[in-house]
Amino acid sequence: MKKELIKFIDISKSYGNHLVLDEFNLSVKENEFVTLLGPSGCGKTTTLRLLGGFETPDSGKILFDGKDITNLPANQRKLNTVFQKYSLFPHMTIEENIAFGLKISKKSTQYINDKIKYALKLVNLDGYENRSVDSLSGGQQQRIAIARAIVNEPKILLLDEPLGALDLKLRQSMQYELIRLKNELGITFIYVTHDQEEALTMSDQIVVMNQGYIQQIGTPEDIYNEPENAFVADFIGSSNIMDGIMIKDKLVSIFGIEIPCVDEGFGTNTPVDVVIRPEDLVITSPEHGFITGKIISTIFKGVHYEIEVLAKDYKWLIHTTKFANVGDIVGLSIDPFDIQIMKKAEYSDEKAVEIDEEL
Amino acid sequence: MIKKTLSNIYLVLIFLFLYLPLFVLMTLSFNDSKSKVIWGGFTLKWYSRCFKSETIMNAFFTTIQITLLAALLSTILGTLAAIGISSMKKKSKTIYLGATNIPLLNADIVTGISMMLLFVKFTNLSFVTVLIAHITFNIPYVILNVLPKIQQANKYTYEAALDLGASPIYAFYKVTWPEIRAGVFSGFLMAVTMSLDDFSITYFTKGPGINTLSTMLYTELRKGIKPELYALSTILFFTVFILLLAINIKNNQKQHRR
Amino acid sequence: MKNFKKQLLAGPYLMWMLGFIILPMLLIVYYAFFSNHKFTLSNVLAITSEVNFKAILLSLKVGILSTLICLLLSYPLALILKNIKFKNQNFIVFLFMLPMWMNFMLRILAWKILLSKNGILNTLLFNLNLPKIQILNTPSAIIFGMVYDYLPFMLLPIYNSMAHVKKDYIEAALDLGASRTRILFQIIIPLTMSGIVSGIVMVFVPTLTSFAISELLGGGKVLLIGNVIEHNFMQGMRWGIGSGLSFVLMVFVFISMILSSKFGEDEKGGTGVI
């Protein structure tokens, strides 16, 4: 059993009239890669800033290793942050940047030099000691920011959308670097992002947040395969999400069509959200589907076709490897096992719609 | 908390240091007694004497004339120069900007004396020589305000306008001007400020009988202090205060609209 | 060739510059080094005469002290102003800059009234049964007046460069465990170095070369190099010596420019200030 390192207890925080976190509770274990995932304004960055000591909560407590650190100033906390825009000190060389924290804790020159070498090697930038900050690319600056944080041997590294400013290719390679780093260092990473792919790739645990509330906590597999509500499902991936009614156990109705499924325990005639992933829908002949519709677009995505079918005034999204002609009348079929039934989200119906438009 | 109190005390102290002298001046401008410390009752007589004083009024109107003329002419010359300089190669650009910096960096007294030497050699000191001197030290401020705007402006839009059949003047007016207008305007304002505040250069280049407010005040203050000057100070302070406040509020509104 | 046409627009300015900047400078150099068409160093060496040498030393002292006091007063002020959390922060900053726009003679007048023999300050001291002090007509009064006159010129560039120091840098330093003092000396001061340097230049040059403040608050009894030069031109018509001393003064100004710009570059403060 891993030790519990961080505990948020009933944290509330508001800016003016805007409530950002409401009675927020979360615990993080040792040596975990935890990602706070959610749309902007969901409270994830505030959570990180509370932990870093840059904000104080209106109420509630934060425990670190069992000790209350709620009111401890940022410069006395034994954790380090990698900021969104790197925040390397522009008037110092790379070496001076990395040594900054070590000099404060009055380490010996020998120790500092060794640490700098080690850290630069760790982030694959050996030999960059005397370069100036502005001679580095974004990706390199981000690695130095990481090096500057980890030389202080924090128990926890906080990362605030550290890859947000990088281009796609660089972002992907940095994701692997971060996983490698976390394994080599054996410390806890708390990572904030709005990019669900990033979260799914890197995390041990994902905390999906919306409007100051936790929507779901789980492993990437849990979150992807069994989203607990429509918000999570929608935020995690492009899905077909529809209103449905659970007629009874193992039978759901969408658009008035009754379809068998495998879910139980929702009661009878209960409104639910029905989620069907695009890769689970199969295009068949009209007579073999549970529903008939017309193909309105076909786009080749490299590995698969993304096909939209209009049926019952709903655009069904389908991922398939088989080509289909626009204008064809087709049927859609699905394995009962692939239908997910979810209770309606508590707070976020409107928000989910909003995000849908953004994406 | 203690830190907060200390900083507030510090703010108040500096504020008093800056404003107490001005406040005393303003109070004295309404004082019926000539004394600097005894309150002799409220009066407006210094204000009426201030408006009747030929010395003060002449200096005031000369200042306005010189300031506006110098600011206008230096804005025109400076803006043209900035456009020219922006299209130069690096080497000539450096030379131009280096020379532009001379009056900016040099001591006012040296600039003033050097121009006096020139004027005395070739002509007589007069209103015109003061005007020339003011234009000279104003141009660099205009250039430094306009040049960055030109360099930020998109080079190709002007050429695109020409390509679409616009005449150079039409293209300038429609394309370049909107992009540099803010810089020209702030250059003009800066020139006005510099002209209003200048003493040393005016002092050396002015002809006999020509006085701006600054040189008039210098002569008067050397003789002694007349209460009319308190009234003048008060009027000027509030004029400047209201003008700047208006500009500030306007700028703030602009920022909010963005 | 299109560019050449555009460059012609700088033509009037070129003429103006040659006529009214370069030529006058050459005239000063001419009068400084030539007497009756013969080369001479005596005008420049006039600086070594007892009166003149004392004047330049006093000017340096007054200039350095005024600049230092302005810097020491402005820096904390800029820090406080930047961290003010009122809604009307802009207005408060505006209030501190405002005196800069008042006519410079009127600001001197204000101090003259406060400091004069039977002025407010001495009346106040008298009523408190304290001895009167004679500040007016001493170098102290001049320094007072100069600090008063040029404080906003120091504050403005420092405040501007400070407003550009990103909050991120301070948070990053805090995150790495830096104390407030360390943040001030290792982050904020280096990042505002360009503002400090331009503030120093904006205050030091006029305080070194002023003659009006010393004439009015020093009552003609304190001679700065500016006063000596002014007397040579306006009272004695000794153009040669006046030009020679002006030339020396110019050299001092340019030396201080070079020193300050070098210092500013070394610190690389500019990179952090956009």
mmCIF file of C-alpha atoms in Angstrom, chain B residues 123-231:
data_model
loop_
_atom_site.group_PDB
_atom_site.id
_atom_site.type_symbol
_atom_site.label_atom_id
_atom_site.label_comp_id
_atom_site.label_asym_id
_atom_site.label_seq_id
_atom_site.Cartn_x
_atom_site.Cartn_y
_atom_site.Cartn_z
ATOM 1 C CA THR B 123 22.087 86.725 -37.289
ATOM 2 C CA ASN B 124 20.531 88.288 -34.187
ATOM 3 C CA LEU B 125 18.837 86.565 -31.286
ATOM 4 C CA SER B 126 15.058 86.935 -31.619
ATOM 5 C CA PHE B 127 11.763 85.090 -31.434
ATOM 6 C CA VAL B 128 12.759 83.087 -34.507
ATOM 7 C CA THR B 129 15.990 81.843 -32.948
ATOM 8 C CA VAL B 130 14.081 80.521 -29.931
ATOM 9 C CA LEU B 131 11.657 78.800 -32.289
ATOM 10 C CA ILE B 132 14.498 77.205 -34.266
ATOM 11 C CA ALA B 133 16.123 76.008 -31.048
ATOM 12 C CA HIS B 134 12.860 74.490 -29.813
ATOM 13 C CA ILE B 135 12.243 72.711 -33.103
ATOM 14 C CA THR B 136 15.776 71.331 -32.935
ATOM 15 C CA PHE B 137 15.456 69.753 -29.524
ATOM 16 C CA ASN B 138 11.889 68.570 -30.233
ATOM 17 C CA ILE B 139 12.574 66.650 -33.458
ATOM 18 C CA PRO B 140 14.397 63.750 -31.754
ATOM 19 C CA TYR B 141 11.395 63.091 -29.496
ATOM 20 C CA VAL B 142 9.104 62.972 -32.505
ATOM 21 C CA ILE B 143 11.427 60.614 -34.381
ATOM 22 C CA LEU B 144 11.766 58.310 -31.378
ATOM 23 C CA ASN B 145 7.986 58.133 -31.059
ATOM 24 C CA VAL B 146 7.202 57.653 -34.745
ATOM 25 C CA LEU B 147 10.026 55.366 -35.872
ATOM 26 C CA PRO B 148 8.965 52.305 -33.810
ATOM 27 C CA LYS B 149 5.427 52.625 -35.176
ATOM 28 C CA ILE B 150 6.697 52.658 -38.752
ATOM 29 C CA GLN B 151 8.849 49.648 -38.088
ATOM 30 C CA GLN B 152 5.916 47.784 -36.553
ATOM 31 C CA ALA B 153 3.666 48.689 -39.450
ATOM 32 C CA ASN B 154 3.346 46.171 -42.207
ATOM 33 C CA LYS B 155 5.696 47.137 -45.050
ATOM 34 C CA TYR B 156 3.732 45.296 -47.653
ATOM 35 C CA THR B 157 0.348 46.923 -47.159
ATOM 36 C CA TYR B 158 1.693 50.197 -48.553
ATOM 37 C CA GLU B 159 3.137 48.396 -51.557
ATOM 38 C CA ALA B 160 -0.069 46.430 -51.948
ATOM 39 C CA ALA B 161 -1.999 49.694 -52.064
ATOM 40 C CA LEU B 162 0.342 50.995 -54.785
ATOM 41 C CA ASP B 163 -0.086 47.721 -56.634
ATOM 42 C CA LEU B 164 -3.846 48.197 -56.535
ATOM 43 C CA GLY B 165 -3.424 51.538 -58.273
ATOM 44 C CA ALA B 166 -3.333 53.989 -55.377
ATOM 45 C CA SER B 167 -1.156 57.064 -55.732
ATOM 46 C CA PRO B 168 1.678 57.273 -53.176
ATOM 47 C CA ILE B 169 -0.065 60.091 -51.307
ATOM 48 C CA TYR B 170 -3.394 58.283 -51.272
ATOM 49 C CA ALA B 171 -1.684 55.066 -50.155
ATOM 50 C CA PHE B 172 0.134 56.916 -47.377
ATOM 51 C CA TYR B 173 -3.035 58.557 -46.152
ATOM 52 C CA LYS B 174 -5.128 55.398 -46.301
ATOM 53 C CA VAL B 175 -2.617 52.750 -45.262
ATOM 54 C CA THR B 176 0.482 54.108 -43.535
ATOM 55 C CA TRP B 177 -1.056 57.023 -41.663
ATOM 56 C CA PRO B 178 -3.546 54.986 -39.582
ATOM 57 C CA GLU B 179 -0.696 52.781 -38.404
ATOM 58 C CA ILE B 180 1.631 55.583 -37.314
ATOM 59 C CA ARG B 181 -0.977 58.100 -36.164
ATOM 60 C CA ALA B 182 -0.676 57.176 -32.480
ATOM 61 C CA GLY B 183 3.102 57.623 -32.614
ATOM 62 C CA VAL B 184 2.859 60.989 -34.361
ATOM 63 C CA PHE B 185 0.340 62.163 -31.810
ATOM 64 C CA SER B 186 2.402 61.110 -28.803
ATOM 65 C CA GLY B 187 5.471 62.663 -30.445
ATOM 66 C CA PHE B 188 3.565 65.921 -30.760
ATOM 67 C CA LEU B 189 2.473 65.807 -27.124
ATOM 68 C CA MET B 190 5.999 65.078 -26.004
ATOM 69 C CA ALA B 191 7.270 68.026 -28.058
ATOM 70 C CA VAL B 192 4.663 70.269 -26.410
ATOM 71 C CA THR B 193 5.788 69.101 -22.975
ATOM 72 C CA MET B 194 9.459 69.630 -23.726
ATOM 73 C CA SER B 195 8.859 73.108 -25.125
ATOM 74 C CA LEU B 196 6.709 74.142 -22.169
ATOM 75 C CA ASP B 197 9.260 72.930 -19.662
ATOM 76 C CA ASP B 198 12.434 74.140 -21.333
ATOM 77 C CA PHE B 199 14.423 76.815 -19.624
ATOM 78 C CA SER B 200 18.147 76.525 -20.383
ATOM 79 C CA ILE B 201 18.031 76.447 -24.158
ATOM 80 C CA THR B 202 15.477 79.261 -24.368
ATOM 81 C CA TYR B 203 17.556 81.298 -21.925
ATOM 82 C CA PHE B 204 20.597 81.283 -24.215
ATOM 83 C CA THR B 205 18.821 81.675 -27.561
ATOM 84 C CA LYS B 206 16.195 84.315 -26.798
ATOM 85 C CA GLY B 207 16.438 87.864 -28.068
ATOM 86 C CA PRO B 208 16.057 90.865 -25.787
ATOM 87 C CA GLY B 209 12.468 91.429 -24.669
ATOM 88 C CA ILE B 210 11.406 87.914 -25.649
ATOM 89 C CA ASN B 211 10.416 85.802 -22.659
ATOM 90 C CA THR B 212 8.738 82.469 -22.188
ATOM 91 C CA LEU B 213 7.157 81.655 -18.844
ATOM 92 C CA SER B 214 10.303 79.830 -17.762
ATOM 93 C CA THR B 215 12.743 82.654 -18.516
ATOM 94 C CA MET B 216 10.316 85.289 -17.206
ATOM 95 C CA LEU B 217 9.993 83.359 -13.933
ATOM 96 C CA TYR B 218 13.766 83.020 -13.686
ATOM 97 C CA THR B 219 14.234 86.784 -14.000
ATOM 98 C CA GLU B 220 11.410 87.512 -11.555
ATOM 99 C CA LEU B 221 12.567 84.943 -9.000
ATOM 100 C CA ARG B 222 16.050 86.404 -9.004
ATOM 101 C CA LYS B 223 14.569 89.776 -8.133
ATOM 102 C CA GLY B 224 12.276 88.465 -5.403
ATOM 103 C CA ILE B 225 8.944 86.727 -5.069
ATOM 104 C CA LYS B 226 5.756 88.449 -6.187
ATOM 105 C CA PRO B 227 2.443 86.973 -4.961
ATOM 106 C CA GLU B 228 1.068 87.179 -8.527
ATOM 107 C CA LEU B 229 3.327 84.241 -9.279
ATOM 108 C CA TYR B 230 1.436 82.130 -6.724
ATOM 109 C CA ALA B 231 -1.743 82.794 -8.659
#
